[in-house]
Amino acid sequence: MAAPVITVIGGGQLARMMVPAAVRLGVHLRVLVEDPGTSAGQVVADAPVGAASDEAAVRAAAEGSVAVTFEHEHVPDPVLQALLSDGRSVQPGPEALSRAQDKIVMRRTLTDLGVPCPRWAALSRDTAEARRELADFLAGSPDGSAVVKTSRGGYDGKGVRVVSSVDDVVDWFEGVEAGGPALLVEEKVPFVRELAVLVARRPSGETRTWPVVESVQRDGVCSEIIAPAPGITADEARRADEVAVAIAEGLGVTGVLAVEMFEVAGAGPDGTPGVLVNELAMRPHNSGHWTIDGSVTSQFEQHLRAVLDLPLGDTAATAPWTVMANVLGSTLPDLTDALPGVLGSFPDARVELYGKAVREGRKLAHVNVRGDDLDTVRRRAQQAAAVLRGE
Amino acid sequence: MAAPVITVIGGGQLARMMVPAAVRLGVHLRVLVEDPGTSAGQVVADAPVGAASDEAAVRAAAEGSVAVTFEHEHVPDPVLQALLSDGRSVQPGPEALSRAQDKIVMRRTLTDLGVPCPRWAALSRDTAEARRELADFLAGSPDGSAVVKTSRGGYDGKGVRVVSSVDDVVDWFEGVEAGGPALLVEEKVPFVRELAVLVARRPSGETRTWPVVESVQRDGVCSEIIAPAPGITADEARRADEVAVAIAEGLGVTGVLAVEMFEVAGAGPDGTPGVLVNELAMRPHNSGHWTIDGSVTSQFEQHLRAVLDLPLGDTAATAPWTVMANVLGSTLPDLTDALPGVLGSFPDARVELYGKAVREGRKLAHVNVRGDDLDTVRRRAQQAAAVLRGE
């Protein structure tokens, strides 16, 4: 049987979690990994080694594939263009990816599409000018603070800083002067909570969204996902959903797109809650790990289906509530040591280990718990994750 | 991170379906495959090639593993004994396996345990004597027929024959004379339907059963599983469950055990329906594929947990009904050709392809559908499977 080959660039846990979906669908997964010992490298049968920036390695990994996709957005544009000139199907394509790679481009595109965003401005690369622009932005802020971001290279709270003075980003201005990424400034949104909508889109146009979820953050990193977002009205969910689909279509995204949003009181019609778009990720995303157990079709299977331009699966929830708790760091030398304890005390928990060496704050695993009672589900997910953290 | 290594002997679809569970639990799966192109060989990162009967190959594959397990029962006893003398944890152990490898041993053991079985007799290896024994057995049968089985080597209806005359198994008598497997005869049970109970047991003793299912057979092969068995009473389900647990404990089975049963009218207390045990399989089994989507813990994850002596997971159903439909053969050259059609028409179906070349009657894939209405669920599972069969 000639299994269709999908090449994935990047060997972290997102590529690893594509493995079960690929096995099931009969898809041959080839993952270009940074090292054989990466999270995906340990478990993928076809895992060539090379960097995402190494054009020759990426082109070789793409040979014979029916689609090339990514587990991160950090593939240089010339490499993507080389794949296109080799005739590869690149999903999402370079144009869409460029909007996720650069936050200034992203904000400009979303603003052009009429998508609700926080107030924002791109800072000049002339840092004297940039200091004036930032000072003006801070002067216009109700509490005198704002969020400065590097346009490229940030993730999980890195490259994002809340500032109340121009001097708070002196090091980043120096970075700009040294040829580093440009900066943008955004209002510090007085949000009620953070939401996320995951949408999948296939090249021929079909889109499917999963229920809107609440993303609970700790120190700028997602610690918990509650699906669906508690207390969200059907109207607000529909509007959030429409925003996500508009972005997927407007940016020409294929595969899974995660749209992280702020819920803001009074930002909707007639003073109802509304959403402002915070960040985008053009790939399976932490906010969608709950779908592995909590939805008919997981984000990982849907991503593979989408990049192959296959019909998308049902995204309905399989339980009234699913909570995903991240395991960020652990005091244990090895998470497998915690398996007897966590599986013994939480037979209802779905535990997923990423095969990564323990480091402080590192995403090492997650736990999904489903059920009828949100408080119980949430408590058990948190407790099970705590066991894996060695607490 | 030091992932515990589980060595699996045999590279078919049962080993393949262990991959998603192993990836998730952070277990390193090493599968001894007959050929790199087998169902499991295509997708396992660590897949040495060798036969289950090749002692050196099996011992090498078991090196460094914390447990050795199987996807079929056809590993010769001397090979199992060699693993034990190497100090390996063999799950299930040789003694348990011997009861699944030989149907005469199995029947004798079950009878000794007091497990309800069809009336049966081992036929003599002296075939003149065996002819007389079989003639006597047929003479005692209400309709003059009986079921003759080879004691070893049968599966999926092979090695099983309904006979009404001694002459119907002349070729098998010749086999016995040539040193082939001994024969046994069993009454042809006037069953209402076939049921199956899956139970997992870990070395330290914990057992968990899944809900009792109905197994719909076509030409001696399972074509469909309905979970739970429609209309089964709580009492009958409890008794079937107790039989399965008694067998797992009585035979010292570890890992997953499938107990196939006949439901017989009036065989229970006070004329209620009761069960007689038909066949055993000491491994994940076709009657448990529904658990991948229909239960909190799949049989494949449970098997890995059990052989590692880890606490077992919740086996509750995740939907009122789950139906699994097998895809046995196809008119399509390649099942991946059917993916656009089946995924497009059945977004609710969970399709699993085994990566096998198409051959008549071969198990190539299955489909799971979940839902609230049995008729709908069943119809959709059958229709989706029909698309994969090219109908």
Short mmCIF file of N, CA, C and O in Angstrom, two decimals, chain A residues 1-2 4 16 19-20 23-26 42-45 208 292-293 296 301 305 310-314 318 334 336 339-340 343-344 347 350-353 355-356 370, chain B residues 1-2 4 16 19-20 23-26 42-45 208 292-293 296 301 305 310-314 318 334 336 339-340 343-344 347 350-353 355-356 370:
data_model
loop_
_atom_site.label_atom_id
_atom_site.label_comp_id
_atom_site.label_asym_id
_atom_site.label_seq_id
_atom_site.Cartn_x
_atom_site.Cartn_y
_atom_site.Cartn_z
N MET A 1 0.85 -1.19 0.00
CA MET A 1 0.00 0.00 0.00
C MET A 1 0.89 1.24 0.00
O MET A 1 1.84 1.36 0.78
N ALA A 2 0.56 2.16 -0.87
CA ALA A 2 1.37 3.37 -1.00
C ALA A 2 0.83 4.43 -0.06
O ALA A 2 -0.07 5.19 -0.42
N PRO A 4 0.49 7.84 1.63
CA PRO A 4 0.93 9.19 1.26
C PRO A 4 1.92 9.72 2.30
O PRO A 4 1.74 9.52 3.50
N ARG A 16 5.46 15.08 17.47
CA ARG A 16 5.26 13.78 18.13
C ARG A 16 3.78 13.42 18.21
O ARG A 16 3.39 12.28 17.95
N VAL A 19 1.95 11.70 15.40
CA VAL A 19 2.22 10.29 15.11
C VAL A 19 0.97 9.42 15.26
O VAL A 19 0.62 8.67 14.34
N PRO A 20 0.28 9.48 16.40
CA PRO A 20 -0.91 8.63 16.52
C PRO A 20 -1.93 8.87 15.40
O PRO A 20 -2.50 7.92 14.86
N VAL A 23 -0.55 7.29 12.11
CA VAL A 23 -0.64 5.82 12.15
C VAL A 23 -2.06 5.40 11.82
O VAL A 23 -2.30 4.50 11.02
N ARG A 24 -2.99 6.07 12.43
CA ARG A 24 -4.39 5.73 12.27
C ARG A 24 -4.90 5.93 10.85
O ARG A 24 -5.61 5.09 10.30
N LEU A 25 -4.53 7.07 10.26
CA LEU A 25 -5.02 7.38 8.91
C LEU A 25 -4.26 6.64 7.83
O LEU A 25 -4.61 6.73 6.65
N GLY A 26 -3.18 5.95 8.19
CA GLY A 26 -2.38 5.28 7.16
C GLY A 26 -1.50 6.25 6.39
O GLY A 26 -1.19 6.02 5.23
N GLN A 42 12.26 10.44 18.77
CA GLN A 42 12.24 9.17 19.49
C GLN A 42 11.19 8.18 18.96
O GLN A 42 11.32 6.97 19.16
N VAL A 43 10.15 8.69 18.34
CA VAL A 43 9.01 7.81 18.04
C VAL A 43 8.62 7.74 16.57
O VAL A 43 7.73 6.97 16.20
N VAL A 44 9.27 8.54 15.72
CA VAL A 44 8.90 8.54 14.30
C VAL A 44 9.79 7.55 13.56
O VAL A 44 11.02 7.56 13.73
N ALA A 45 9.17 6.71 12.73
CA ALA A 45 9.93 5.69 12.01
C ALA A 45 10.83 6.30 10.94
O ALA A 45 11.85 5.72 10.58
N ARG A 208 -13.34 24.10 9.66
CA ARG A 208 -14.06 23.57 10.83
C ARG A 208 -13.44 24.18 12.08
O ARG A 208 -12.22 24.19 12.22
N ILE A 292 -7.55 15.90 21.78
CA ILE A 292 -7.11 14.51 21.63
C ILE A 292 -8.11 13.57 22.30
O ILE A 292 -8.42 12.50 21.78
N ASP A 293 -8.64 14.00 23.43
CA ASP A 293 -9.63 13.18 24.14
C ASP A 293 -11.02 13.79 24.13
O ASP A 293 -12.00 13.07 24.23
N VAL A 296 -14.36 14.66 18.84
CA VAL A 296 -14.43 13.51 17.92
C VAL A 296 -13.14 13.45 17.09
O VAL A 296 -12.55 12.38 16.92
N GLU A 301 -5.05 14.99 14.02
CA GLU A 301 -5.63 14.32 12.86
C GLU A 301 -6.18 15.35 11.87
O GLU A 301 -5.99 15.22 10.66
N ARG A 305 -5.31 15.81 7.94
CA ARG A 305 -6.37 15.78 6.92
C ARG A 305 -6.36 17.07 6.11
O ARG A 305 -6.47 17.04 4.86
N LEU A 310 -7.89 16.55 2.53
CA LEU A 310 -8.94 15.56 2.76
C LEU A 310 -10.10 16.22 3.51
O LEU A 310 -9.90 17.22 4.21
N PRO A 311 -11.31 15.68 3.40
CA PRO A 311 -12.44 16.24 4.15
C PRO A 311 -12.13 16.27 5.65
O PRO A 311 -11.51 15.35 6.19
N LEU A 312 -12.59 17.31 6.31
CA LEU A 312 -12.31 17.50 7.73
C LEU A 312 -13.30 16.72 8.59
O LEU A 312 -14.41 16.42 8.16
N GLY A 313 -12.86 16.38 9.80
CA GLY A 313 -13.68 15.58 10.70
C GLY A 313 -14.54 16.42 11.63
O GLY A 313 -14.32 17.62 11.81
N ASP A 314 -15.48 15.73 12.25
CA ASP A 314 -16.39 16.33 13.22
C ASP A 314 -15.58 16.88 14.40
O ASP A 314 -14.69 16.20 14.92
N THR A 318 -16.77 15.45 23.04
CA THR A 318 -17.21 14.10 23.42
C THR A 318 -17.66 14.04 24.89
O THR A 318 -18.04 12.98 25.36
N ASP A 334 12.73 12.26 36.20
CA ASP A 334 12.19 11.61 35.01
C ASP A 334 10.68 11.44 35.22
O ASP A 334 10.25 10.85 36.21
N THR A 336 8.56 9.52 33.87
CA THR A 336 8.02 8.15 33.91
C THR A 336 7.99 7.63 35.35
O THR A 336 7.20 6.74 35.66
N LEU A 339 4.53 7.80 36.75
CA LEU A 339 3.39 7.09 36.14
C LEU A 339 2.62 6.22 37.14
O LEU A 339 1.38 6.28 37.16
N PRO A 340 3.29 5.42 37.97
CA PRO A 340 2.50 4.61 38.92
C PRO A 340 1.60 5.49 39.79
O PRO A 340 0.42 5.16 39.99
N LEU A 343 -1.22 7.42 37.43
CA LEU A 343 -2.22 6.50 36.86
C LEU A 343 -3.01 5.82 37.98
O LEU A 343 -4.20 5.55 37.82
N GLY A 344 -2.35 5.56 39.10
CA GLY A 344 -3.04 4.92 40.22
C GLY A 344 -4.10 5.81 40.85
O GLY A 344 -5.20 5.35 41.15
N PRO A 347 -7.36 7.20 37.50
CA PRO A 347 -7.66 6.29 36.38
C PRO A 347 -8.43 6.97 35.26
O PRO A 347 -8.41 6.50 34.12
N ARG A 350 -6.16 11.21 31.26
CA ARG A 350 -5.45 10.80 30.05
C ARG A 350 -4.11 11.52 30.07
O ARG A 350 -4.05 12.73 29.85
N VAL A 351 -3.06 10.77 30.35
CA VAL A 351 -1.73 11.34 30.56
C VAL A 351 -0.92 11.23 29.27
O VAL A 351 -0.89 10.17 28.65
N GLU A 352 -0.28 12.31 28.88
CA GLU A 352 0.56 12.28 27.67
C GLU A 352 1.93 12.86 28.01
O GLU A 352 2.06 14.03 28.36
N LEU A 353 2.97 12.02 27.91
CA LEU A 353 4.35 12.46 28.16
C LEU A 353 5.03 12.76 26.83
O LEU A 353 4.80 12.09 25.85
N GLY A 355 8.42 12.83 26.37
CA GLY A 355 9.74 12.21 26.20
C GLY A 355 10.90 13.19 26.31
O GLY A 355 11.98 12.92 25.80
N LYS A 356 10.67 14.32 26.99
CA LYS A 356 11.71 15.36 27.07
C LYS A 356 12.42 15.33 28.42
O LYS A 356 11.81 15.01 29.44
N ARG A 370 -11.98 14.43 31.37
CA ARG A 370 -13.33 14.73 30.86
C ARG A 370 -14.38 14.45 31.92
O ARG A 370 -14.15 13.58 32.77
N MET B 1 15.46 11.49 28.84
CA MET B 1 14.50 10.72 29.62
C MET B 1 14.61 9.26 29.24
O MET B 1 14.67 8.90 28.08
N ALA B 2 14.63 8.40 30.24
CA ALA B 2 14.79 6.97 29.99
C ALA B 2 13.41 6.34 29.83
O ALA B 2 12.78 5.94 30.80
N PRO B 4 10.85 3.56 29.34
CA PRO B 4 10.89 2.11 29.50
C PRO B 4 10.63 1.42 28.16
O PRO B 4 9.79 1.86 27.39
N ARG B 16 0.78 -2.53 15.58
CA ARG B 16 0.68 -1.17 15.04
C ARG B 16 -0.19 -0.29 15.92
O ARG B 16 0.14 0.86 16.20
N VAL B 19 1.13 1.54 18.95
CA VAL B 19 2.02 2.69 18.77
C VAL B 19 1.42 3.97 19.37
O VAL B 19 2.08 4.65 20.16
N PRO B 20 0.19 4.34 19.01
CA PRO B 20 -0.35 5.57 19.60
C PRO B 20 -0.34 5.55 21.13
O PRO B 20 0.00 6.55 21.76
N VAL B 23 3.34 6.01 22.35
CA VAL B 23 3.79 7.40 22.17
C VAL B 23 3.25 8.26 23.30
O VAL B 23 3.95 9.05 23.91
N ARG B 24 2.00 8.05 23.58
CA ARG B 24 1.32 8.87 24.58
C ARG B 24 1.88 8.66 25.99
O ARG B 24 2.09 9.61 26.73
N LEU B 25 2.11 7.40 26.34
CA LEU B 25 2.58 7.09 27.69
C LEU B 25 4.08 7.32 27.86
O LEU B 25 4.60 7.17 28.96
N GLY B 26 4.77 7.63 26.77
CA GLY B 26 6.22 7.79 26.86
C GLY B 26 6.94 6.47 26.99
O GLY B 26 8.01 6.39 27.59
N GLN B 42 5.97 -0.56 9.38
CA GLN B 42 5.93 0.73 8.69
C GLN B 42 5.98 1.93 9.62
O GLN B 42 6.36 3.03 9.21
N VAL B 43 5.54 1.75 10.85
CA VAL B 43 5.32 2.93 11.70
C VAL B 43 6.08 2.91 13.02
O VAL B 43 6.03 3.89 13.77
N VAL B 44 6.78 1.83 13.33
CA VAL B 44 7.50 1.75 14.60
C VAL B 44 8.94 2.22 14.40
O VAL B 44 9.61 1.79 13.45
N ALA B 45 9.40 3.10 15.30
CA ALA B 45 10.75 3.66 15.15
C ALA B 45 11.82 2.61 15.40
O ALA B 45 12.93 2.71 14.89
N ARG B 208 -9.39 -5.15 35.22
CA ARG B 208 -10.45 -4.22 34.78
C ARG B 208 -11.11 -4.82 33.55
O ARG B 208 -10.41 -5.26 32.63
N ILE B 292 -10.81 2.08 21.33
CA ILE B 292 -9.91 3.18 20.94
C ILE B 292 -10.67 4.51 20.98
O ILE B 292 -10.13 5.52 21.41
N ASP B 293 -11.92 4.48 20.57
CA ASP B 293 -12.73 5.70 20.60
C ASP B 293 -13.85 5.65 21.63
O ASP B 293 -14.30 6.67 22.10
N VAL B 296 -12.77 5.28 27.86
CA VAL B 296 -11.77 6.22 28.39
C VAL B 296 -10.37 5.69 28.12
O VAL B 296 -9.48 6.42 27.69
N GLU B 301 -3.67 0.85 25.14
CA GLU B 301 -3.01 1.51 26.27
C GLU B 301 -3.07 0.62 27.51
O GLU B 301 -2.09 0.48 28.24
N ARG B 305 -0.03 -0.71 29.86
CA ARG B 305 -0.02 -0.44 31.30
C ARG B 305 0.07 -1.75 32.07
O ARG B 305 0.83 -1.87 33.04
N LEU B 310 1.66 -1.26 35.62
CA LEU B 310 1.19 0.07 36.01
C LEU B 310 -0.30 -0.01 36.34
O LEU B 310 -1.00 -0.89 35.84
N PRO B 311 -0.80 0.92 37.16
CA PRO B 311 -2.24 0.93 37.45
C PRO B 311 -3.06 1.02 36.16
O PRO B 311 -2.67 1.70 35.22
N LEU B 312 -4.18 0.31 36.14
CA LEU B 312 -5.02 0.25 34.95
C LEU B 312 -5.95 1.47 34.88
O LEU B 312 -6.27 2.07 35.89
N GLY B 313 -6.36 1.79 33.66
CA GLY B 313 -7.20 2.98 33.44
C GLY B 313 -8.68 2.65 33.46
O GLY B 313 -9.10 1.49 33.35
N ASP B 314 -9.45 3.72 33.56
CA ASP B 314 -10.91 3.64 33.54
C ASP B 314 -11.38 3.03 32.22
O ASP B 314 -10.90 3.40 31.15
N THR B 318 -17.42 6.05 26.53
CA THR B 318 -17.47 7.50 26.35
C THR B 318 -18.72 7.94 25.58
O THR B 318 -18.90 9.13 25.33
N ASP B 334 -6.09 0.19 -3.30
CA ASP B 334 -5.40 0.82 -2.18
C ASP B 334 -6.45 1.56 -1.34
O ASP B 334 -7.18 2.40 -1.86
N THR B 336 -6.21 3.90 0.78
CA THR B 336 -6.09 5.36 0.90
C THR B 336 -6.88 6.07 -0.20
O THR B 336 -7.27 7.22 -0.02
N LEU B 339 -10.13 7.35 1.15
CA LEU B 339 -10.19 8.33 2.25
C LEU B 339 -11.04 9.56 1.91
O LEU B 339 -11.87 9.97 2.74
N PRO B 340 -10.87 10.18 0.73
CA PRO B 340 -11.71 11.35 0.46
C PRO B 340 -13.20 11.01 0.55
O PRO B 340 -13.98 11.76 1.14
N LEU B 343 -14.15 9.92 4.45
CA LEU B 343 -14.07 11.03 5.40
C LEU B 343 -15.08 12.12 5.02
O LEU B 343 -15.65 12.78 5.89
N GLY B 344 -15.31 12.27 3.72
CA GLY B 344 -16.27 13.29 3.28
C GLY B 344 -17.70 12.96 3.66
O GLY B 344 -18.45 13.82 4.11
N PRO B 347 -18.07 12.37 8.51
CA PRO B 347 -17.17 13.14 9.38
C PRO B 347 -17.16 12.64 10.81
O PRO B 347 -16.22 12.89 11.55
N ARG B 350 -14.55 7.30 12.82
CA ARG B 350 -13.13 7.24 13.17
C ARG B 350 -12.54 6.09 12.35
O ARG B 350 -12.78 4.92 12.66
N VAL B 351 -11.80 6.44 11.33
CA VAL B 351 -11.28 5.46 10.37
C VAL B 351 -9.85 5.08 10.74
O VAL B 351 -9.03 5.95 11.02
N GLU B 352 -9.57 3.80 10.76
CA GLU B 352 -8.20 3.33 11.06
C GLU B 352 -7.76 2.36 9.98
O GLU B 352 -8.34 1.29 9.81
N LEU B 353 -6.72 2.73 9.24
CA LEU B 353 -6.16 1.87 8.18
C LEU B 353 -4.94 1.14 8.73
O LEU B 353 -4.17 1.70 9.50
N GLY B 355 -2.48 -0.22 6.80
CA GLY B 355 -1.29 -0.16 5.94
C GLY B 355 -0.97 -1.46 5.24
O GLY B 355 0.18 -1.70 4.84
N LYS B 356 -1.98 -2.32 5.05
CA LYS B 356 -1.74 -3.63 4.45
C LYS B 356 -2.17 -3.67 2.98
O LYS B 356 -3.14 -3.00 2.60
N ARG B 370 -19.57 6.49 17.14
CA ARG B 370 -20.20 6.63 18.45
C ARG B 370 -21.48 7.43 18.33
O ARG B 370 -21.59 8.27 17.43
#
